[in-house]
Tab-separated table of C-alpha atoms in Angstrom:
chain	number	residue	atom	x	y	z
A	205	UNK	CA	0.000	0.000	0.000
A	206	UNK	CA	1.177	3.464	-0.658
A	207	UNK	CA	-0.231	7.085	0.161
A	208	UNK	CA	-0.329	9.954	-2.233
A	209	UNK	CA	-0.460	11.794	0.991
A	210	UNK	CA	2.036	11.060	3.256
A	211	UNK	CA	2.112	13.596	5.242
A	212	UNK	CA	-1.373	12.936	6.671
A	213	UNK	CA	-0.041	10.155	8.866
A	214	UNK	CA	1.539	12.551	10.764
A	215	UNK	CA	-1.644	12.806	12.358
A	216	UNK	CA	-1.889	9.695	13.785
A	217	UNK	CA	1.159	10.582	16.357
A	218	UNK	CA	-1.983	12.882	18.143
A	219	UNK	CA	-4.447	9.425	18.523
A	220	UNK	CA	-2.508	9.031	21.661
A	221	UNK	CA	-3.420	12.116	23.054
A	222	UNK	CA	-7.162	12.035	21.861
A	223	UNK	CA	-6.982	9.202	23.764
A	224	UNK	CA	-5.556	10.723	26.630
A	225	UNK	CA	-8.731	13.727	25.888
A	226	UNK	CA	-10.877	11.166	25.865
A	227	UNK	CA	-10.202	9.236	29.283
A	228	UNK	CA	-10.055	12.738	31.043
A	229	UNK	CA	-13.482	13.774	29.540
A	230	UNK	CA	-15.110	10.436	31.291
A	231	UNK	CA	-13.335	10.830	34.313
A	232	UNK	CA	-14.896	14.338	34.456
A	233	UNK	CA	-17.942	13.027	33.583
A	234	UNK	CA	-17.874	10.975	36.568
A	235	UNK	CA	-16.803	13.279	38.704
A	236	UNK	CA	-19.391	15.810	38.159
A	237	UNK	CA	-21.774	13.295	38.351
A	238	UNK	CA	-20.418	12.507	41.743
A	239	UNK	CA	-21.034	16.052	42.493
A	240	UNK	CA	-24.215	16.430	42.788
A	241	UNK	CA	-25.147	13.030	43.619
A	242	UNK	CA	-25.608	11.588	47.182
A	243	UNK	CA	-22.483	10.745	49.192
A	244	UNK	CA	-23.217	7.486	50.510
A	245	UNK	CA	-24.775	5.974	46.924
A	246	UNK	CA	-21.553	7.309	44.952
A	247	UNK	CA	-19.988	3.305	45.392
A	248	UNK	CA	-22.895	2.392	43.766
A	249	UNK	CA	-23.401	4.932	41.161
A	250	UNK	CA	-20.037	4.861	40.039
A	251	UNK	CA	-17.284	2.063	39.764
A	252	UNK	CA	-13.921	2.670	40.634
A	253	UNK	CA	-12.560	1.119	37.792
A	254	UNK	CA	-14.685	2.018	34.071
A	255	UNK	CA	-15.641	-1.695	32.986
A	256	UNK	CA	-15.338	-2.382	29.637
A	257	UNK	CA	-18.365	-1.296	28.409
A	258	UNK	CA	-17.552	2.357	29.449
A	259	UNK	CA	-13.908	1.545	27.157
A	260	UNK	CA	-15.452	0.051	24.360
A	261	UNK	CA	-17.110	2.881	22.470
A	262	UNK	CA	-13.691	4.999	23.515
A	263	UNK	CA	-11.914	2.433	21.577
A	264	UNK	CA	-14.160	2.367	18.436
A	265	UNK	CA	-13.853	6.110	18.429
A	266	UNK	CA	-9.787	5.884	18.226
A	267	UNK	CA	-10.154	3.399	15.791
A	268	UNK	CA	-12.632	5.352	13.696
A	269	UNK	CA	-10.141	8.841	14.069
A	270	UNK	CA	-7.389	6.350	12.891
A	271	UNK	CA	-9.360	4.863	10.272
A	272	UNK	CA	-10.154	8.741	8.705
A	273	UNK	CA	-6.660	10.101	9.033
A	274	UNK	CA	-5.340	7.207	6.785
A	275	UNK	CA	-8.172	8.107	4.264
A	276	UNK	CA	-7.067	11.450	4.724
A	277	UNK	CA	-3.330	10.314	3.460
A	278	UNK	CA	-4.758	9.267	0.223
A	279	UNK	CA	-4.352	5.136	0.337
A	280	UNK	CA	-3.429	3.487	-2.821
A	281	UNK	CA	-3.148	-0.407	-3.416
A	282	UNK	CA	-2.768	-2.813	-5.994
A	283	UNK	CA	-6.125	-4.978	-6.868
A	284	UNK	CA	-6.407	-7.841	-9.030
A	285	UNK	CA	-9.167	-7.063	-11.345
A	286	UNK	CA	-10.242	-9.096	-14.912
A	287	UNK	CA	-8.979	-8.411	-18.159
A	288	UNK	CA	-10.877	-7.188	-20.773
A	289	UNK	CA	-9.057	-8.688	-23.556
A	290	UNK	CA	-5.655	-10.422	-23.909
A	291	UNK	CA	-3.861	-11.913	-26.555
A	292	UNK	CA	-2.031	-15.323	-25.549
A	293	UNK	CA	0.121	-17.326	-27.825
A	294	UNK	CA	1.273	-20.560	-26.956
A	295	UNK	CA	4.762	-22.190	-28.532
A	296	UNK	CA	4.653	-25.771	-28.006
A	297	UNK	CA	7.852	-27.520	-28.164
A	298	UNK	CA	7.443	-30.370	-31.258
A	299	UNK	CA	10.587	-31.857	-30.780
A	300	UNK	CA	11.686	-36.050	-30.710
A	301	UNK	CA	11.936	-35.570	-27.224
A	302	UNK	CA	8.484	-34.925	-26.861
A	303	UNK	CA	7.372	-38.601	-27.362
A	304	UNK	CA	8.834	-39.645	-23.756
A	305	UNK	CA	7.064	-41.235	-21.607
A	306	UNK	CA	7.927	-40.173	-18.520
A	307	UNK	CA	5.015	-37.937	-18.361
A	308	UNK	CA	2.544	-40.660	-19.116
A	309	UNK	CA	0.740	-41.063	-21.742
A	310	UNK	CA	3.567	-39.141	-23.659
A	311	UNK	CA	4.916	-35.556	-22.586
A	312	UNK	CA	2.647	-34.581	-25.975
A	313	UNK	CA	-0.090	-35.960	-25.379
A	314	UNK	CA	-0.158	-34.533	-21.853
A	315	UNK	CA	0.810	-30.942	-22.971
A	316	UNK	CA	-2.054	-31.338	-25.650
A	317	UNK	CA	-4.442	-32.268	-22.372
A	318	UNK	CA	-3.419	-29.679	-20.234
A	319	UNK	CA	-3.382	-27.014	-22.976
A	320	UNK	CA	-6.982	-27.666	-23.942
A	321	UNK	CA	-8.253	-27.404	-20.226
A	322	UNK	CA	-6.057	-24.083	-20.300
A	323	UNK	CA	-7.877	-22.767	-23.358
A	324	UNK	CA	-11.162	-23.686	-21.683
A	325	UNK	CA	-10.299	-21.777	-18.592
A	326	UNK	CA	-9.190	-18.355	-20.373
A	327	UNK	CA	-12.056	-15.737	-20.742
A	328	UNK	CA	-13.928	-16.523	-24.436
A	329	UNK	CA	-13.385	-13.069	-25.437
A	330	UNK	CA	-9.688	-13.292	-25.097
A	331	UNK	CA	-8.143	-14.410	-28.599
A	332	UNK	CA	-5.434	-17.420	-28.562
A	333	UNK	CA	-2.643	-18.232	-30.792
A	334	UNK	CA	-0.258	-21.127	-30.893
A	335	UNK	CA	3.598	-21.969	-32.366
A	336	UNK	CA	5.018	-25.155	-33.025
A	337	UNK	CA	8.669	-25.499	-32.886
A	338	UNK	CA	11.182	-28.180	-33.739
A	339	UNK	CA	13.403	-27.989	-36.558
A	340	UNK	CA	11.486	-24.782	-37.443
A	341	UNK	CA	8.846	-22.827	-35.684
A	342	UNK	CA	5.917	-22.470	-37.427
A	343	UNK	CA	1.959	-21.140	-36.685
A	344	UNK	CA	-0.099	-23.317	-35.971
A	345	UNK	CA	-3.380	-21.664	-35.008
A	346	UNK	CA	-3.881	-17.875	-35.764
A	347	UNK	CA	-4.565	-15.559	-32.450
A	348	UNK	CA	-8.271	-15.864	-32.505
A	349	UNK	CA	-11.532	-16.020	-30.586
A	350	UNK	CA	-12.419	-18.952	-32.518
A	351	UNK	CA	-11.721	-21.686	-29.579
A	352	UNK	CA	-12.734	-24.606	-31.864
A	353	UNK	CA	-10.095	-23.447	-34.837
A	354	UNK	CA	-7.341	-23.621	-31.717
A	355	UNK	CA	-8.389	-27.373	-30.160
A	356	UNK	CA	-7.991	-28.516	-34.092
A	357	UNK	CA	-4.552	-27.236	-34.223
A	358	UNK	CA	-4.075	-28.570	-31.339
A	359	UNK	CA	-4.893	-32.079	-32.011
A	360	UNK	CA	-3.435	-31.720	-34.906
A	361	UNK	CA	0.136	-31.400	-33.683
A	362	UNK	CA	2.997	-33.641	-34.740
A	363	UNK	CA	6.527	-34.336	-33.057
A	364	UNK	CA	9.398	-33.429	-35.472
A	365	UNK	CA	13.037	-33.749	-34.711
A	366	UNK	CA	15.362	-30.710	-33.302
A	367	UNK	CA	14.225	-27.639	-30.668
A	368	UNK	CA	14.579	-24.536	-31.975
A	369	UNK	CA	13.199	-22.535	-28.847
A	370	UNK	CA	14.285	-18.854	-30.187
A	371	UNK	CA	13.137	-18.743	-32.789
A	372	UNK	CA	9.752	-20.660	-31.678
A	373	UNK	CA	9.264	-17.257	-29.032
A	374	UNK	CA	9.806	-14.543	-31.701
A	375	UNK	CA	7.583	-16.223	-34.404
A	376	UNK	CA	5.149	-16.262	-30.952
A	377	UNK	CA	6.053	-12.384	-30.019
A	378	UNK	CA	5.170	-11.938	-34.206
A	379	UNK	CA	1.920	-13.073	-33.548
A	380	UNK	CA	0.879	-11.310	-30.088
A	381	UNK	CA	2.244	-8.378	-31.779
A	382	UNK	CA	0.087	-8.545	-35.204
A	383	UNK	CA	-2.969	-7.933	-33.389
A	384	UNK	CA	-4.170	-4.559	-33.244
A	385	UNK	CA	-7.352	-2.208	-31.865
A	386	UNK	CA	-8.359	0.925	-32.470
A	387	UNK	CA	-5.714	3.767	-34.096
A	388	UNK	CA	-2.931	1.166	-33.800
A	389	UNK	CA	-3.163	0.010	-29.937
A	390	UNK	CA	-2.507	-3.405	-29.018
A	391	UNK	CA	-4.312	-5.690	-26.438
A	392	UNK	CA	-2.054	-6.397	-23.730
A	393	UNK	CA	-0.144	-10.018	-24.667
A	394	UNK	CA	1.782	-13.007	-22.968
A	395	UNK	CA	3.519	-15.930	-24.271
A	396	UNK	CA	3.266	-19.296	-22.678
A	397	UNK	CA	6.001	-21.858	-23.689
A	398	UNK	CA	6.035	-25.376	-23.158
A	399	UNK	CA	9.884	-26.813	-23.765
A	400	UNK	CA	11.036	-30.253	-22.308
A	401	UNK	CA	14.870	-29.789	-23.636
A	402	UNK	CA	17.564	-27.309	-24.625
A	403	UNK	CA	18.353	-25.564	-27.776
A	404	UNK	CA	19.488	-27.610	-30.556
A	405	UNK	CA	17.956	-26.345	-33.558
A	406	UNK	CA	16.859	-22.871	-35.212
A	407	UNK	CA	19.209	-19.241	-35.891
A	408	UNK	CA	17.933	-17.109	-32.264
A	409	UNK	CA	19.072	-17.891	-29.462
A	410	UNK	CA	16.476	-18.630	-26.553
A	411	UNK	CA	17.927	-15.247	-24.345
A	412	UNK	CA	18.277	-13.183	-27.334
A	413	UNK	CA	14.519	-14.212	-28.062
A	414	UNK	CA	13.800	-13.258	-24.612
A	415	UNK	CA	15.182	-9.680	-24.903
A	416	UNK	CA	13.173	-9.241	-27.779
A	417	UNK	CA	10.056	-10.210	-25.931
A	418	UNK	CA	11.298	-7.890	-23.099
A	419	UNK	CA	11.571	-4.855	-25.587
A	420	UNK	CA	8.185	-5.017	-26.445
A	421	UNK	CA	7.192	-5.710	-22.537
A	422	UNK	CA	5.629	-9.066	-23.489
A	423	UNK	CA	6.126	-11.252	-20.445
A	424	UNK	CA	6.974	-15.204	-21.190
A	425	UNK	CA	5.757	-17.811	-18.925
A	426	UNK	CA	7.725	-20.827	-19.364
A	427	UNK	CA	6.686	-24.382	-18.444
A	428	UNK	CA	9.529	-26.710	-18.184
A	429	UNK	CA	8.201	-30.849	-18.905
A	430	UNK	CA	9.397	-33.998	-17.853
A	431	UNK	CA	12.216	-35.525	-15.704
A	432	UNK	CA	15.591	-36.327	-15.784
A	433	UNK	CA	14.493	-39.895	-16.692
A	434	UNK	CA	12.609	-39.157	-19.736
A	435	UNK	CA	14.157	-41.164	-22.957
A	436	UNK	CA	13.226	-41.519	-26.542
A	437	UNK	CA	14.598	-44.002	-29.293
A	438	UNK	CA	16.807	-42.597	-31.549
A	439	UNK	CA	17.245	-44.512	-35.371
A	440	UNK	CA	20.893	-44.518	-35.728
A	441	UNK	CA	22.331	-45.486	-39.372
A	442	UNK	CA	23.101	-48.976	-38.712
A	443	UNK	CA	18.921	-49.275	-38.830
A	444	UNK	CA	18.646	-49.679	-35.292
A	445	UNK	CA	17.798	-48.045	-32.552
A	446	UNK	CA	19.175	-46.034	-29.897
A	447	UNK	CA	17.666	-45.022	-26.397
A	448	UNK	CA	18.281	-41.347	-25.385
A	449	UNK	CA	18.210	-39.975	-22.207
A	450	UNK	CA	16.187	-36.337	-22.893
A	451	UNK	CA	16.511	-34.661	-19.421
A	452	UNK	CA	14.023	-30.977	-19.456
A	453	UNK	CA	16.465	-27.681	-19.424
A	454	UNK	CA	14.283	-25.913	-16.360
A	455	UNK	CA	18.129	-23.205	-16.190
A	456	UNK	CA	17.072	-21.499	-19.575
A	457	UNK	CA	13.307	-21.297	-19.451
A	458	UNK	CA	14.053	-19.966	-16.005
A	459	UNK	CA	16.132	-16.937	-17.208
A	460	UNK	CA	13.605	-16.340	-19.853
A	461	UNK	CA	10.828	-15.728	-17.572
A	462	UNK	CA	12.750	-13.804	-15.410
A	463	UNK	CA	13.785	-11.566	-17.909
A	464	UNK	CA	10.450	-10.765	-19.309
A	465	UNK	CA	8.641	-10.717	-15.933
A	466	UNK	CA	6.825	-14.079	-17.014
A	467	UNK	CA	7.178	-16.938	-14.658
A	468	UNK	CA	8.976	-20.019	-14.472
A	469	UNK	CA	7.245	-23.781	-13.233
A	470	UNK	CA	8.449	-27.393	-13.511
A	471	UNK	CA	6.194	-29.939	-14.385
A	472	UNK	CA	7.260	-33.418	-13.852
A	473	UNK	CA	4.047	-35.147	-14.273
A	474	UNK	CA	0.963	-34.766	-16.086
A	475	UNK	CA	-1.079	-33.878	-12.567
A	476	UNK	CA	1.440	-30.901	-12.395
A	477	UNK	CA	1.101	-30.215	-15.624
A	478	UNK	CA	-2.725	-29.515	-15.363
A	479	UNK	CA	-1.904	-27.567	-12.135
A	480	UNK	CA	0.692	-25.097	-14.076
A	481	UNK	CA	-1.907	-24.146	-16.808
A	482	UNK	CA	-5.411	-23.679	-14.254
A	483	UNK	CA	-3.100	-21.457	-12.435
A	484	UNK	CA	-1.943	-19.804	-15.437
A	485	UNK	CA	-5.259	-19.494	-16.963
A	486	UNK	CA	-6.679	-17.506	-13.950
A	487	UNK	CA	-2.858	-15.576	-13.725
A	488	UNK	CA	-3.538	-14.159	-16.937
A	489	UNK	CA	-6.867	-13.525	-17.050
A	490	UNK	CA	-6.539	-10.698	-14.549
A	491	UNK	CA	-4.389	-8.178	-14.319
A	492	UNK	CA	-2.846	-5.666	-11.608
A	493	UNK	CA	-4.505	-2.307	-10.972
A	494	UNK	CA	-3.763	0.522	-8.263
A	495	UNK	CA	-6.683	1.772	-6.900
A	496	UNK	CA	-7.372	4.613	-4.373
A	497	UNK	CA	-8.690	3.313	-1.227
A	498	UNK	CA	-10.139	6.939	0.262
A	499	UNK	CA	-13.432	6.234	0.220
A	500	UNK	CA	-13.098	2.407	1.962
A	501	UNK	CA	-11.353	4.336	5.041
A	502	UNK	CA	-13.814	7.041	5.555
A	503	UNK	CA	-16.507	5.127	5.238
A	504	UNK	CA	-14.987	2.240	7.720
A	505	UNK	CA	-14.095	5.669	10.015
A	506	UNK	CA	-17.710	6.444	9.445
A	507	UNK	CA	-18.960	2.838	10.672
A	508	UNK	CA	-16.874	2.800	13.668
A	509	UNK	CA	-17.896	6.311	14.749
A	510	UNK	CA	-21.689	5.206	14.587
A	511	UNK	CA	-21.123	1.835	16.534
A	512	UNK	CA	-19.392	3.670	19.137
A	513	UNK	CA	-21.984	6.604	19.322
A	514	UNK	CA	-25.196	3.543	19.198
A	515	UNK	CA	-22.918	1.342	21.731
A	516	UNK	CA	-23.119	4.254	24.192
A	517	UNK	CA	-26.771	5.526	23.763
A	518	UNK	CA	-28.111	1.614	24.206
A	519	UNK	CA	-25.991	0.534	26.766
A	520	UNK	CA	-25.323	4.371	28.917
A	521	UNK	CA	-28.362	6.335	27.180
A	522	UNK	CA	-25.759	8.972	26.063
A	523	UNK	CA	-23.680	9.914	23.400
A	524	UNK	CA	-20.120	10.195	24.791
């Protein structure tokens, strides 16, 4: 929380001493009820010590004072509130690798699962794109409202060889960035990668890809699949076969969200897979806006300034 008017707090340095104003203005009370009342009923009139019903409305009142001097100062926070519309592009790693099973029933198949629940999740007004990459990145589904022309590119999807992650995010950042509005404006966009190895394919690298995306203040959320036991068989040019061990690369996708203000999860499993793109799909879906809180904290000052005036009339038939 932050205050466009600081200086305001100052203010609450003298709740102490309305305090203080406050207990001496009930002692006084007391004693000039004392005053003119009869000597030997005084005991009973008047406890020695207030109880805590004759505390309780001073209490509300300091809290109500304290309440309206930090409206006074101007609060402003951060609220999550929904988008309106959002462009998301998805770049789905097609390489070999991608046929492991580790993440049952392939890493794929359970990226193609998770990714449809995902586009199920996001608002319907919000238009999604998707990139393939392996040897070459390529689009797959233009950034669209249309979720039925998305889940058929989706099915559709193929693994290929090689992983060429670079260039997979700027062909992604090319399509978040070829949708416009109104007298050029853009809807706000993010980029969602899926990648279960590092680099071996393509002309960008993955960080250089990443600075791009930072440029134009698209943040990349990166989704890093399968374990360290994952393993696909390779052909090798004797005609038989050879078993690869095709460990995820969770250091680079790491540094790519980081540097675009995305961010980074591991997802070992299918379960966690599904996990990583609910929370994503209600991540993006709102965004962050500061708000000014003024009116909240007068009109909570205001509510504990009537409970302690309507505690004191029921209970002492008085306003204090």
């Amino acid at each position: 929380m932050s205050f466009a008017a600081p200086i305001a707090l100052v203010a609450l340095l003298l709740l102490p001493l309305a305090a203080g104003v406050l207990w001496w203005l009930e002692r006084r009370r007391e004693r000039d009820s004392a005053r003119f009342a009869n000597p030997a009923l005084v005991p009973n009139l008047l406890p020695v010590r207030p109880g805590w019903r004759r505390l309780f409305p001073l209490a509300l009142m300091l809290i109500a004072l304290a309440a309206l001097v930090l409206g006074l100062a101007r609060p402003h926070a951060a609220v999550s509130v929904p988008r309106e519309e959002a462009t998301i592009v998805l770049a789905i790693d097609t390489s070999r690798s991608m046929v492991a099973t580790d993440v049952k029933p392939t890493r794929l198949a359970a990226a193609q699962k998770a990714i449809r629940t995902f586009a199920q999740k996001v608002p319907k007004q919000y238009r999604i794109g998707m990139v393939s990459f392996g040897d070459v990145a390529y689009v797959v589904a233009p950034a669209t409202a249309n979720r039925s022309v998305f889940e058929d590119a989706l099915a559709a999807l193929r693994p290929g060889e090689g992983t060429a992650l670079g260039d997979g995010i700027a062909r992604a950042i090319q399509l978040a960035r070829g949708i416009q509005r109104g007298a050029g404006e853009r809807p706000p966009a993010a980029i969602l990668v899926l990648s279960d190895g590092a680099q071996t394919q393509g002309t960008l690298q993955p960080l250089q890809a990443a600075q791009r995306a930072q440029r134009f203040r698209i943040p990349v959320y990166t989704v890093a699949l399968g374990t360290e036991q994952g393993v696909v068989e390779v052909p090798r040019a004797d005609g038989l076969t050879e078993r690869v061990t095709v460990p995820p690369d969770p250091a680079t996708l790491r540094q790519i969200s980081s540097l675009t203000r995305g961010r980074f999860y591991a997802a070992p499993d299918g379960a966690s897979l599904d996990a990583v793109y609910e929370e994503l799909g209600s991540r993006i879906g709102r965004r962050s806006e500061d708000r000014e809180l003024t009116a909240a904290f007068a009109g909570a000052g205001a509510a504990f300034l009537l409970a302690a005036l309507g505690f004191s009339a029921v209970v002492f038939g008085r306003i204090p």
